[in-house]
Each structure stands twice: as C-alpha cells, then as structure tokens.
XYZ file of C-alpha atoms in Angstrom:
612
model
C -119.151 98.257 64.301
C -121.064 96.442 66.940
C -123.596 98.443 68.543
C -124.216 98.180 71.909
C -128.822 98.262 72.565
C -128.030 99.043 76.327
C -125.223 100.047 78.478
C -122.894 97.480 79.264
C -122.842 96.286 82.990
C -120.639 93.562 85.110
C -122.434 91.739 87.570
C -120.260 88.887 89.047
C -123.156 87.117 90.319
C -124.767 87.126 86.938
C -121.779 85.559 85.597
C -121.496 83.042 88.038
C -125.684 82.137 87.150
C -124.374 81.785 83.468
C -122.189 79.312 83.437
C -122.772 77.376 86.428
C -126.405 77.024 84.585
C -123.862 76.135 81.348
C -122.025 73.728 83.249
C -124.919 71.647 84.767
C -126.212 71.060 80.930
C -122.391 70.219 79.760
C -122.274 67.503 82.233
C -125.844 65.797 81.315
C -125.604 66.464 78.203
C -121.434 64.781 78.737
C -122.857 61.761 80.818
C -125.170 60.660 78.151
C -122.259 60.735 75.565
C -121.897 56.584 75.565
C -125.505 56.833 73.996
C -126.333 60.463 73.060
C -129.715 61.512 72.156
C -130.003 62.209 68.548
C -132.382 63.325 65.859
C -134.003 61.222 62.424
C -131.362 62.870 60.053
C -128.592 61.559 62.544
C -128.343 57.971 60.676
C -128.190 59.686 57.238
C -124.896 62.234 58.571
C -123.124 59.417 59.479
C -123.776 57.061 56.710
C -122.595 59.521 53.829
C -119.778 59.583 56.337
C -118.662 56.275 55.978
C -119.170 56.503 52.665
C -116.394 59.813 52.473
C -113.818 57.703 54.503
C -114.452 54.777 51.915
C -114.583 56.130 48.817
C -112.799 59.767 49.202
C -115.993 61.573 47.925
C -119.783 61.205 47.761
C -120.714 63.383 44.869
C -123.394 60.794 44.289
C -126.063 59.171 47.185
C -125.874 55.590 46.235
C -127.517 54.325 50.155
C -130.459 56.425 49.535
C -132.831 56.262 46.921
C -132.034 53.103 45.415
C -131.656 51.158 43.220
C -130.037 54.201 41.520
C -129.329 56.475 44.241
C -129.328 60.390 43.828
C -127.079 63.412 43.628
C -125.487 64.122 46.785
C -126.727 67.376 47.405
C -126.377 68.055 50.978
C -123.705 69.724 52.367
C -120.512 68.294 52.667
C -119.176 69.944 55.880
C -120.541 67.706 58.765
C -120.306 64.739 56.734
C -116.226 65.335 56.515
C -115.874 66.128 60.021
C -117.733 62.830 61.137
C -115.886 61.193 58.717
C -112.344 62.359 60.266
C -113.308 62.388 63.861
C -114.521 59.195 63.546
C -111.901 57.756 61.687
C -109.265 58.790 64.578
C -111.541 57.707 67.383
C -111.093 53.816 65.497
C -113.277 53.614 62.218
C -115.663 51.360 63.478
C -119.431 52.205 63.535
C -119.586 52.783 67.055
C -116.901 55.430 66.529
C -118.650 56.857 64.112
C -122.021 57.409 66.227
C -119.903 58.469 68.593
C -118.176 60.915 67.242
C -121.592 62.530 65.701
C -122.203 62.340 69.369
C -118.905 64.546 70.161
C -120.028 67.045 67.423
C -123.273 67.315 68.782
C -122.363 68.493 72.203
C -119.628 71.002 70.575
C -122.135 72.305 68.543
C -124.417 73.133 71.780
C -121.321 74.319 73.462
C -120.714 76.912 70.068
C -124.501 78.020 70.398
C -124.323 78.924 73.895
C -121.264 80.373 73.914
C -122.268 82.443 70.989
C -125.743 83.705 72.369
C -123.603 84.046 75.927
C -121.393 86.552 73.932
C -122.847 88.543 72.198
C -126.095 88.894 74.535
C -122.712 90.067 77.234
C -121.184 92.420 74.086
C -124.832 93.724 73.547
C -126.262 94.643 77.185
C -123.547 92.869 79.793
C -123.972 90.434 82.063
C -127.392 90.689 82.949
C -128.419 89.844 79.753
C -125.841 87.628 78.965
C -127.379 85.671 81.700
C -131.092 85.967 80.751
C -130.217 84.827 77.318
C -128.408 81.687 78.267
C -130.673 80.776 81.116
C -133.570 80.579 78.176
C -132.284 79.076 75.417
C -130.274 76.968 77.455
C -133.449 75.573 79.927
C -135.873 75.214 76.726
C -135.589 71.273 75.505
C -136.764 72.139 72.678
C -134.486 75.512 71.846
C -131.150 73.604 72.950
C -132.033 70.341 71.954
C -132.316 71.970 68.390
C -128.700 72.292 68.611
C -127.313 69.574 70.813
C -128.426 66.784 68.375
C -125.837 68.017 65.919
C -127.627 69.197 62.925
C -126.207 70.854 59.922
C -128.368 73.746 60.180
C -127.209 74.118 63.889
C -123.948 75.122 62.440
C -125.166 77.154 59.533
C -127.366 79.261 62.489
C -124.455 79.383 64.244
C -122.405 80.786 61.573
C -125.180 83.842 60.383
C -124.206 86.023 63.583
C -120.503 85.876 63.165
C -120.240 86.210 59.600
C -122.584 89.461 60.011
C -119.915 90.743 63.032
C -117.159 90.202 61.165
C -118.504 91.542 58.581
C -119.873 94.926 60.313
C -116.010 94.669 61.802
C -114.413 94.747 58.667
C -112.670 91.535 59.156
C -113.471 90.564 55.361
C -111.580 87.696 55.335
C -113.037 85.838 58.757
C -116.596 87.275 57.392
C -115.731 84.873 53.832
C -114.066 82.087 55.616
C -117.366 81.724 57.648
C -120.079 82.487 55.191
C -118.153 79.741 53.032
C -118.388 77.588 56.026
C -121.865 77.930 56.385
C -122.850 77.935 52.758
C -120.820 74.503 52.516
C -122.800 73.338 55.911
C -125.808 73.311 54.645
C -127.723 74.084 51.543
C -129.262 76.875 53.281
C -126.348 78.626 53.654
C -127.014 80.395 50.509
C -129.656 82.059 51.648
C -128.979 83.099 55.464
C -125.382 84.420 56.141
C -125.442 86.031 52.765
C -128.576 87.382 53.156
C -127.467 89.164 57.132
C -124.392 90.120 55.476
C -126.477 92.161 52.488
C -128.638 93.577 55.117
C -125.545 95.032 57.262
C -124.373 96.099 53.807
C -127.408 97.571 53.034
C -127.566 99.686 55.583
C -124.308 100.715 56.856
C -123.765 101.379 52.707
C -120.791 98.937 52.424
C -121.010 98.402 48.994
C -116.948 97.479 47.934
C -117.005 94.984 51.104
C -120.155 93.295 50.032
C -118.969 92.870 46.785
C -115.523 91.629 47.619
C -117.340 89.209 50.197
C -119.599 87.846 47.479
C -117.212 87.713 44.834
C -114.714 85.402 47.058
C -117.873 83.352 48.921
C -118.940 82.532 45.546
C -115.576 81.480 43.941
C -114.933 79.203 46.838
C -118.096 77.810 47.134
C -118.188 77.607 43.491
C -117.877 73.228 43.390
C -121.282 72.675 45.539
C -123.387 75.316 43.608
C -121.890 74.071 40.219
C -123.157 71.041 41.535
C -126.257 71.919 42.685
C -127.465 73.690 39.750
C -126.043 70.925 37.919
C -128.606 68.874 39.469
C -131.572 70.712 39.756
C -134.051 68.880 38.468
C -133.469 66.186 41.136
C -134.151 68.959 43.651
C -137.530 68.706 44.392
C -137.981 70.914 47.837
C -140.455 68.721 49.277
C -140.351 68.439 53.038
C -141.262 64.867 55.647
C -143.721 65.626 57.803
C -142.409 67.624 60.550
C -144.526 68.742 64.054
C -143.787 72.843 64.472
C -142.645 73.146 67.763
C -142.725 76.447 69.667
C -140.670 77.963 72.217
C -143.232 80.613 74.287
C -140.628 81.745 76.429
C -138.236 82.823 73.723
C -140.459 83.750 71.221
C -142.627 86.318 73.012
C -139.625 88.213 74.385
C -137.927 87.793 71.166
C -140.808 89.155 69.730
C -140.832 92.391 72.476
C -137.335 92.532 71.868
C -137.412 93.082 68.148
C -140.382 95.552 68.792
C -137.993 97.173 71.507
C -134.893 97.380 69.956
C -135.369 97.019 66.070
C -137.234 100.204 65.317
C -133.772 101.859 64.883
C -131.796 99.864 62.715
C -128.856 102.428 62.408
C -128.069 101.901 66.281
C -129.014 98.009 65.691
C -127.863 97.443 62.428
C -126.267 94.108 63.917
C -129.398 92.730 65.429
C -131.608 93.362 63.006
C -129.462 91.903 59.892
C -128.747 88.752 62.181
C -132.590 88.482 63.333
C -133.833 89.095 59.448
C -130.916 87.013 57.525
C -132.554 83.384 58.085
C -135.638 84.333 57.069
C -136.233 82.356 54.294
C -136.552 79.327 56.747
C -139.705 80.811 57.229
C -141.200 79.968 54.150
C -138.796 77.097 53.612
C -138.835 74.975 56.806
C -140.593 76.999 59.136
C -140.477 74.166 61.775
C -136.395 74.495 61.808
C -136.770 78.530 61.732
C -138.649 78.130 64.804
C -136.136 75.977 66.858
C -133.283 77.633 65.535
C -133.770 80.967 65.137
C -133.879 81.082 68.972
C -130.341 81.877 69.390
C -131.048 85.455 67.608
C -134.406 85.578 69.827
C -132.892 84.572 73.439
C -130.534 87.570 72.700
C -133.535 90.189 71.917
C -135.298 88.480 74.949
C -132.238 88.579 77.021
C -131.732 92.213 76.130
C -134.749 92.836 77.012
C -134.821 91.407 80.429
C -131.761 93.577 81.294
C -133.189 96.354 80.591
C -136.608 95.565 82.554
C -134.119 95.194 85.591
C -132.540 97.799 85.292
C -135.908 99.718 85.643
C -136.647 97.940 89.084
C -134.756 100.741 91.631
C -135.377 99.110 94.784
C -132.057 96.807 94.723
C -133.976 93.684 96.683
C -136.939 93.879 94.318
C -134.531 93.417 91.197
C -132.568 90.822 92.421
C -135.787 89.133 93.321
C -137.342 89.488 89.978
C -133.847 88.531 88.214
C -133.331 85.682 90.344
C -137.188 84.071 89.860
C -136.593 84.469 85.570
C -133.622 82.265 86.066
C -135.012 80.064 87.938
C -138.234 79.742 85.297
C -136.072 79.754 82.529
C -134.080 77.281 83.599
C -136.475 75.294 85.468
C -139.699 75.191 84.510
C -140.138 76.898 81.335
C -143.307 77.629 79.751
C -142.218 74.066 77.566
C -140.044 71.232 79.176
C -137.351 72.165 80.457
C -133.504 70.742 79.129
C -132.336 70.084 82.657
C -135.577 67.456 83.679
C -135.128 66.011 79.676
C -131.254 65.612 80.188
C -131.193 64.495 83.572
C -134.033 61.693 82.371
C -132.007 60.722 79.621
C -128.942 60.063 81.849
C -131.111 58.185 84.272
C -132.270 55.634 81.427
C -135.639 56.964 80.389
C -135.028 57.651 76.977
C -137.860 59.742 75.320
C -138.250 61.100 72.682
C -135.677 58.589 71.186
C -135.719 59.689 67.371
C -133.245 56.984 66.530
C -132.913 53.938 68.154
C -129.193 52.643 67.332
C -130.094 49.103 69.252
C -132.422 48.859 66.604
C -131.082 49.518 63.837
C -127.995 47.808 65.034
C -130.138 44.542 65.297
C -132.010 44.870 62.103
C -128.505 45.606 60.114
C -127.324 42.064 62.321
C -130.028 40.437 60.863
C -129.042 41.434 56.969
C -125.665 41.186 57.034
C -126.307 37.362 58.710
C -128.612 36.446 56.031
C -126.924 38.077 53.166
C -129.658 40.008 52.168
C -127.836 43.122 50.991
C -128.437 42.100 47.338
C -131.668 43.121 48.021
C -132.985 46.663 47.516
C -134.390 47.537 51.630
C -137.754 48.793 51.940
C -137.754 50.269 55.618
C -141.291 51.326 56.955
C -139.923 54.473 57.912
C -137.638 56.023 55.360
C -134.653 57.896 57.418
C -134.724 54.344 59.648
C -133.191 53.080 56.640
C -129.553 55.139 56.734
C -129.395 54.456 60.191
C -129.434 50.127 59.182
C -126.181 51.286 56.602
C -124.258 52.351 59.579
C -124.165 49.192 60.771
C -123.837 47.040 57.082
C -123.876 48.229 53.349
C -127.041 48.325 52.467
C -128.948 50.311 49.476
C -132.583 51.660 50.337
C -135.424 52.229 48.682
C -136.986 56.140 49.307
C -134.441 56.825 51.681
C -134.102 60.098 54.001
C -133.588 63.790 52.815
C -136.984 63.493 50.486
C -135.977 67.194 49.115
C -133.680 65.247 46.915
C -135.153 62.190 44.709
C -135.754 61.216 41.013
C -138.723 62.459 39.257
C -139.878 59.037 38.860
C -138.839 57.004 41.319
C -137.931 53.421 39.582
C -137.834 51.462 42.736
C -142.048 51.767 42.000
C -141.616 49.777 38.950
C -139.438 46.868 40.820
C -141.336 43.459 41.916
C -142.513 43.307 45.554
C -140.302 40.299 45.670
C -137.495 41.861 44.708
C -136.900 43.771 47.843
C -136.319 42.880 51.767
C -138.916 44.719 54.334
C -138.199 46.561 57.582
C -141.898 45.943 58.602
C -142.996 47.077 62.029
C -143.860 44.160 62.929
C -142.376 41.890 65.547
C -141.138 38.655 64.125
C -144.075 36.415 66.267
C -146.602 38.470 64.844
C -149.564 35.671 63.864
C -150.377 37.240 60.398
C -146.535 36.664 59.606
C -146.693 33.376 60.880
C -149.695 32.161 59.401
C -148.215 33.570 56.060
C -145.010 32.379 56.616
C -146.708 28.542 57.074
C -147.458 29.096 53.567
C -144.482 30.056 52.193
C -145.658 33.752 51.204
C -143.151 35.193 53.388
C -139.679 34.308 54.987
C -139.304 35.640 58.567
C -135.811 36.487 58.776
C -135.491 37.358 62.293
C -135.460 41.390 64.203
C -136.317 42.998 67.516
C -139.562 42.498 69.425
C -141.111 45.337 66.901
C -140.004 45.652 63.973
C -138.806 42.309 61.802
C -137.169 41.522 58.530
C -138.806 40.157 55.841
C -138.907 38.842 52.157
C -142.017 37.001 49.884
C -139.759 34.117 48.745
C -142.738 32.784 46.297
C -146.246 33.888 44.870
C -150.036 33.414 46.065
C -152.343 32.147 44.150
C -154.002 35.489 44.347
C -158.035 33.897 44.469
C -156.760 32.403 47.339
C -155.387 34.514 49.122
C -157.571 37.910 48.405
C -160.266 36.567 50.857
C -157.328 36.499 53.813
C -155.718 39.825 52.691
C -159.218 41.841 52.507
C -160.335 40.184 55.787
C -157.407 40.778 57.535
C -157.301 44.496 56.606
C -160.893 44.976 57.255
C -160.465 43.695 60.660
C -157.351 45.941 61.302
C -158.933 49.001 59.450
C -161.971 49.188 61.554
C -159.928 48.839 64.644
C -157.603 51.612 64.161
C -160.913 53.740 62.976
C -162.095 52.770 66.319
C -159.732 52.689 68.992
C -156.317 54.559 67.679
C -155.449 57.739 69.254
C -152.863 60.442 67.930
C -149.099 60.031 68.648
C -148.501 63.361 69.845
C -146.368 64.435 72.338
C -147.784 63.968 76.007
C -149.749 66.749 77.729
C -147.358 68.060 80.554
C -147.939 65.987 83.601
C -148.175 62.616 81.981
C -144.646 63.825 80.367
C -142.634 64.509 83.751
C -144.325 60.955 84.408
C -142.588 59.850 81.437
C -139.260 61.305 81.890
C -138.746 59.954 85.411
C -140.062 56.468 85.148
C -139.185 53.589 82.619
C -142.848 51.936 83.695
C -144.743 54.572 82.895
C -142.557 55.179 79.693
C -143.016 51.074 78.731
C -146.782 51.366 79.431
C -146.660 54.254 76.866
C -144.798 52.057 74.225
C -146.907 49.312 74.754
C -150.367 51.214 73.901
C -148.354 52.370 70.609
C -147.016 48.976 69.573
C -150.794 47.789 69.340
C -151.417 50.604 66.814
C -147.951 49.758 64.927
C -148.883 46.211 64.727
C -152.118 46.552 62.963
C -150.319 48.945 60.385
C -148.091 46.704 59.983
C -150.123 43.384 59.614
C -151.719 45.764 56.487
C -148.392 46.141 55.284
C -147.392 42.405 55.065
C -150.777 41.052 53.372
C -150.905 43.812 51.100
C -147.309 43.072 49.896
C -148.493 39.643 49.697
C -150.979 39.948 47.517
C -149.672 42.450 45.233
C -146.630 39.980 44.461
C -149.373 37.711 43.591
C -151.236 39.653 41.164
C -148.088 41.227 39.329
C -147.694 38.833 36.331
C -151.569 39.314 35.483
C -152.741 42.594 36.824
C -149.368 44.831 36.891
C -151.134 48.198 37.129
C -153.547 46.800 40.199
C -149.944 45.195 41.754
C -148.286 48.699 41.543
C -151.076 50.033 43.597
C -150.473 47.453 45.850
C -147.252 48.301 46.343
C -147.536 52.167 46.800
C -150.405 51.263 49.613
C -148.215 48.476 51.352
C -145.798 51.320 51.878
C -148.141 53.763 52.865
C -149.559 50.828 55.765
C -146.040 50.286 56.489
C -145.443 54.416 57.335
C -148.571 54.900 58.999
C -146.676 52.250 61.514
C -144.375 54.842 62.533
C -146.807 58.015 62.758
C -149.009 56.388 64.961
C -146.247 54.575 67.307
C -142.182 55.791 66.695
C -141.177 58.501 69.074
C -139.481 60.274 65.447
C -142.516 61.502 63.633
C -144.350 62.557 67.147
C -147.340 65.571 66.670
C -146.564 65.537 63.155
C -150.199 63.972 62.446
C -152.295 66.839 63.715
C -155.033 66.125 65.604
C -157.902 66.842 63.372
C -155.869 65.175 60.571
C -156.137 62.010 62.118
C -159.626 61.820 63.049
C -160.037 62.737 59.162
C -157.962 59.570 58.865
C -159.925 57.555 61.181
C -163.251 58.454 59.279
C -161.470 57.498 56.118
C -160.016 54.216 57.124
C -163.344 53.107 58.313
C -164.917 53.988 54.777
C -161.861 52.308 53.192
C -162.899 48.753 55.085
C -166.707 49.875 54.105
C -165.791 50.217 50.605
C -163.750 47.051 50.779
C -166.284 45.052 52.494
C -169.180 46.355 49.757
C -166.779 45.361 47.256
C -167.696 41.619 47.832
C -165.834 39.238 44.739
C -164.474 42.449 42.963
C -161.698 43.198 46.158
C -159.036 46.036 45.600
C -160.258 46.004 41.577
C -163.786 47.688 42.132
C -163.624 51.472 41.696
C -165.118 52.444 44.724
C -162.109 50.795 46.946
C -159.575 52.693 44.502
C -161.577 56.196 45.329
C -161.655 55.348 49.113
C -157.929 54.714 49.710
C -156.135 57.670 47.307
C -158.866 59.683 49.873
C -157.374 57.621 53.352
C -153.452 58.535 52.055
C -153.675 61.536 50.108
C -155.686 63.153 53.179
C -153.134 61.783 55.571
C -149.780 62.373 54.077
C -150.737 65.512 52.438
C -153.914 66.898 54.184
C -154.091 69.917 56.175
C -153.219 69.572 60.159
C-alpha cells in the first residue's frame, strides 16, 4: 500500500493556495489557446497525425527522412489522439494545431493534479500545496509539460502505474504501463522499471510477473516493430540546452536524502523517484524537466515537515506563506506566471515553433508546386511543421534517433531539392544570384525564403564570388557573433513584457542568421556547379551548405537557444576565422586544396559534436 512519509494534515487555507495558484495558470495557459506556445517536436506530432487520419496507419515515416522516409518508430499514442481530436474539432490544419494545443493544457492539468495528489495522500495539504506552488511557478518544470510532449504523458503515467501497482489493482497498473509504453518509446524502460522496484521490494513476485506477462502481450505490435527495425534506430540525440530547475531539484534532492533512506516505509517514493532513471543516461536534458513531478513531491514533503517544526503558529504561517509566494513568484528560474501572462499579452518568447511561418513557407510551396521536390529546411524539425500546412517530403527531418544508415538524400543533386534558407527573400546575395539565373527566389517571410538552383554555374566563374562572399561572412561572424543563449535575468523580464525590446533582440539575431545563410546559398551554388566534374568535391559542398544553413538557426531561432555552449562557440569563432584563413591562402586551388578540407571538418565537427 501507499505509505504515508508524514502525518496527514487538512489545512483549508492551504487548499485554497493550491488551486487558486492552479487556477491562475489554467486561465493563461486557457487564454493563449488560439495560439498556444509549443515545443520543436510539436510540428512532427501533428504531421504523423494527419498522416493517421489519411491513411489509417503510419507504420512507415514517409514526411521525414526523404526521399525514402523511415520506420515509424515513435509512439503511436499522441499521434492517434491528435489525429481524433482534431478530426472532430473540423480536420483542417488549424484544428489540428489546435487540438495539440487542447492536449497540451490537459496534459499540464494531469501533471498537476497528479503531483497535487499524491504530495496531499503523502503529507496533506501542506505539502500538497508546496509541491504545486513549485512545479507549478517554475517555466521551465511546467512548461515541460504544458507543451504536450509524449514523454509528459509517459512521466505522468510512472507514478500511477507504481500505485496501482503497490494497490494491487493489476489490471489499472497494465492498462497504464501499456499506455505509457505505447506513449513513448521510453515507456519500456520507466513504468516497468518503478513497477520492478515496488516488486522488488515489497517481494511481489506473481503480480510482477502477471503485470509483465500482459504489458508485454499487449504491447507486443510496437516492440515487434521496433526490434524489427533496429538497425534504423540509431539513438543519436539534436542538440538540446540542459535546463535546471534549482528550486525543485535541491529540495528534491533533501527530500530523497530525508525520506528515501527507508525504502520499506517509502517503497512508493523511492520506486517512482528511481523508475525513470534511464533518462539519465538517455536524455538527461528531458530527465531534468520531467522528473520534477517526482521531485516537487520530495520537496513538497519536505517543506511540510519543516513547518511543522516551526511551533510559534505566526512564525509558520509566515515562513509557509513567503515559499509560496517564491515558488510561485519569483523562483530561483523564471517564473510560469510572468512567462504565461507575457505570452497572453503578445510577447511571444521563446517561440520554438512559429506556425505563421511555417504556414507562409508551406503557402509558398503549395503555390508554386514545388512538392515534387525533396525540401531541404535549414533547420530539420522546421520541416514537419511546413507538412502541416501542405504534403511535403523532407530531407533529414526531425526525431534524428531514427534515420537510415546512409542517408541517400546525400547522394541526390543540389538541384534536385527546394531550400528553406534563412534568408529573407531581398537578401542581395540571392538577388545578385538570382540576376544570373543560379537561383529562383520563390517567395517567404521577411527571414527565411524559398528557394531552388534552376540551372548550373560555370563553376571558374563563379568560385571567385562564392569564396569571397564566404570569406567576408566568415570573418564577420568570427568577429562580431555572440552566443544565442537564453537572456541573463533582467534583460529577460525586459523581454517578456515588451515587444520592442523583444524585436530589438530578433533583429541583432537576424544579422547573424543572414550571414549563415548567404554561406548556405553560394555554397549550394557552387556545388551544383561542380557536380558533373568533381562529384566527390560537390558532395562536400552539399554536406557544408547544410551545415551553413543550421548554424542559421543556432545562432538566431528561439528553438535551439543555449544549446551552443558558450565556450563551444568561441571554439567556433576561432575556427571559422581559420576556415576564411585557409580559404583565403588557398588562392586558385578554392575548396579543392587540402588545407580548406582540414579547416572546415575542424569548424563543424567541433561545433555540432564538440564538447559545451
């Protein structure tokens, strides 16, 4: 059974602190339903969703990864209920985001409510109310959740499965260890693993084996398939900034100490605090937002029982009342109800995924017929977002744990592809290569354009151009580029409250994307010219036009924000400016001398796969 860590209390004015701090965040986060903040992966979810209500299944990933797509490994669970919900709310893509958006805010609603009760079964309503007030006032902690995740569910589903299970409610235990298994992929490895724990310990060892027995008979079709498809599996993560909660995690961490040290009296909170720990190793960035539900409960716990000590009755109000009001209000991060409340007043940031965008650039495709075309997007989950909007197939695509050994979209001609170049359509390197006929503009937003090399250079001359250009745009970045990390804390509440400060921000970023993405577009250009007599030099060309075109979005998109350390990039600086050197010294020779070769695999290995 459920063990309680402290003696339950009930404290009316905790409860009320609970959920009237619940019900301020339901209504911002409610408000901004119409256009709901979401995360990178959102534009993938809803894509393979549309592809479900289309085609009945999507056993195979033919948006990302194209020209031959991938096995659809991910699980199917929030894919089907985007698909249905969206389908009643009209069908159309609109419906679609919006119903993601409707899933999202249920899904924060199930991981408060969830913390709220068993932090209230646990220690009562003191703690109850701790626990919500931190995970609920951390942006980071709930916004982990409200952006409608898979693995928001599957962290959601680890606690219950483990109650249910320590309950002997076998059945309800299966059902949602299934559930989470079929959420997410790393399912497999959390609610089981809490389950085996609680078994372990409490000596269960018929009920574990009747739980595994059924949770792997009905979950038998996605790990058939899995293992199936193994090969394709590659477990290799985007670049992702590991973002820490202090609150939570240093009275989580007290709380474990506290309360773990006897796991007969806390069997419960120790299998749910030790089942996802695999995300550790695996995705310790999503372990750390996520597993805050488990450590606002050990913090929460924690609390209660720190007030409790307090026996003058003013004193402990007064120290219960000022965590609230930290917690919810200024946490040691920043705090949900300033990030909400911005949100609903306009000032969107961090926006992760800009639907306007993507809603423009899929306008522009679909007008121009340019679907035939395999999409090269400079930033590869931008790309799923476009195919909500129009059918298109993309090349890379998001979800990189999943892709082909040898990816043959490397093999196809520049010119056989369209480009999502970050780039606004004015830019004067397009237009000046446009005037030759080297590239057709075919229209986007003010930053970021649609594009395709309709013909061939004559690559003598156009190498001159091409290595001046990136020379010129090399040694400025080396010189003048600064991380795109999140803002320190003061510029940030600037941020959040005013769109001019906000544009001003933007703008300074833009000048950084632009220079990335002039690279980009004369790179492309030039390795379409050289394909029919230098194919091996061209397919360079091509792997460092795309690595131009990403380093657009790391140093300007709100999505991939921190995840370029800071010491990384200056490593990147110094290496850019001895890529232009080596260029430059290369004279007649260009991208062919040896020297230029060793100094760009340095610039993107040591950026895309360096240390932080």
């Amino acid at each position: 059974m459920l063990q309680l860590a402290l003696e339950p209390d009930r404290n009316r004015a905790a409860r009320i602190a609970t959920w009237s701090i619940l019900g301020v965040n339901a209504i911002l986060l409610a408000i901004s339903l119409p256009d709901y903040r979401v995360s990178i992966d959102s534009g993938y979810h809803i894509s393979l969703a549309q592809w479900y209500v289309a085609h009945g299944q999507a056993w195979w990933d033919h948006i990302n990864f194209g020209p031959g797509g991938r096995p659809n490994l991910q699980g199917p669970a929030l894919h089907i209920a985007i698909a249905i919900l969206g389908t009643i709310l009209g069908g159309t893509p609109d419906r679609f985001i919006l119903a993601n958006a409707i899933l999202g805010v249920a899904q924060w609603s199930a991981a408060m409510l969830t913390v709220l009760y068993f932090a209230r079964r646990l220690g009562g309503d003191m703690a109850a109310m701790f626990a919500v007030a931190m995970i609920a006032g951390s942006a980071f902690a709930a916004g982990s959740f409200y952006v409608g995740i898979p693995s928001g569910w599957l962290f959601i589903s680890i606690p219950w499965a483990i109650y249910f299970f320590l309950e002997d409610r076998l059945a309800l235990a299966t059902a949602i260890t299934v559930l989470g298994c079929y959420t997410h992929l790393g399912g497999f490895l959390s609610a089981p693993v809490g389950i085996a724990i609680a078994a372990v310990i409490e000596r269960r060892w018929r009920a574990l084996i009747k739980v595994g027995v059924a949770t792997a008979l009905l979950t038998a079709p996605y790990s058939i398939h899995f293992l199936n498809n193994l090969a394709w599996y590659r477990g290799k993560h985007g670049h992702e900034s590991l973002r820490l909660d202090p609150m939570i995690d240093l009275l989580a961490i007290a709380g474990a100490a506290a309360f773990l040290r006897r796991p007969m009296r806390h069997r419960f909170l120790l299998a749910w605090t030790l089942a996802p720990i695999a995300w550790l190793l695996q995705d310790p960035s999503r372990f750390a937002a996520q597993s805050t539900l488990a450590g606002s409960v050990l913090g929460g716990l924690l609390l209660a029982w720190a007030t409790r000590s307090i026996s003058v009755a003013a004193a402990r109000r007064a120290f219960a009342i000022a965590l609230v009001a930290i917690a919810t209000l200024i946490p040691l991060e920043p705090g949900s109800i300033l990030a909400e409340a911005g949100w609903d007043a306009g000032t969107h940031f961090p926006r992760l995924l800009d639907w306007n965008r993507a809603r423009a650039i899929a306008a522009v495709i679909a007008r121009n017929h340019l679907s035939d075309h395999l999409l090269a997007v400079y930033q590869s989950s931008f790309g799923p977002a476009i195919a909500v909007f129009t059918p298109v197939v993309v090349e890379r695509g998001h979800w990189v744990e999943v892709q082909p050994l040898h990816d043959p979209a490397e093999l196809l001609s520049a010119g056989a592809k369209a480009y999502v170049m970050p780039l606004g359509p004015d830019d004067p390197v397009l237009e000046a290569l446009s005037k030759q006929g080297l590239v057709h503009v075919w229209g986007g937003t003010e930053d970021t354009t649609v594009v395709t090399l309709p013909r061939r250079a004559d690559p003598a001359a156009i190498e001159p151009m091409v290595s001046e250009t990136i020379q010129a745009n090399a040694n400025w970045v080396a010189a003048n580029a600064i991380t795109n990390t999140m803002p320190p804390a003061n510029e940030l509440v600037r941020i959040l409250v005013s769109p001019k400060a906000l544009a001003k921000r933007r703008a300074v970023m833009d000048v950084q994307r632009f220079k990335a993405g002039q690279m980009q577009a004369v790179t492309l250009v030039l390795a379409y010219a050289l394909e029919p007599q230098s194919p091996h030099l061209a397919h360079g060309l091509r792997l460092a036009a795309r690595g131009f075109a990403e380093m657009g979005s790391f140093m300007s998109d709100d999505d991939p924000m921190g995840d370029i350390g800071a010491a990384r990039f200056a490593r990147y600086r110094v290496n850019l400016a001895a890529f232009a050197s080596a260029l430059q010294a290369a004279g007649a020779a260009g991208f062919s001398d040896p020297r230029v070769h060793e100094a760009a695999d340095r610039m993107f290995n040591d950026y895309y796969g360096g240390a932080a």
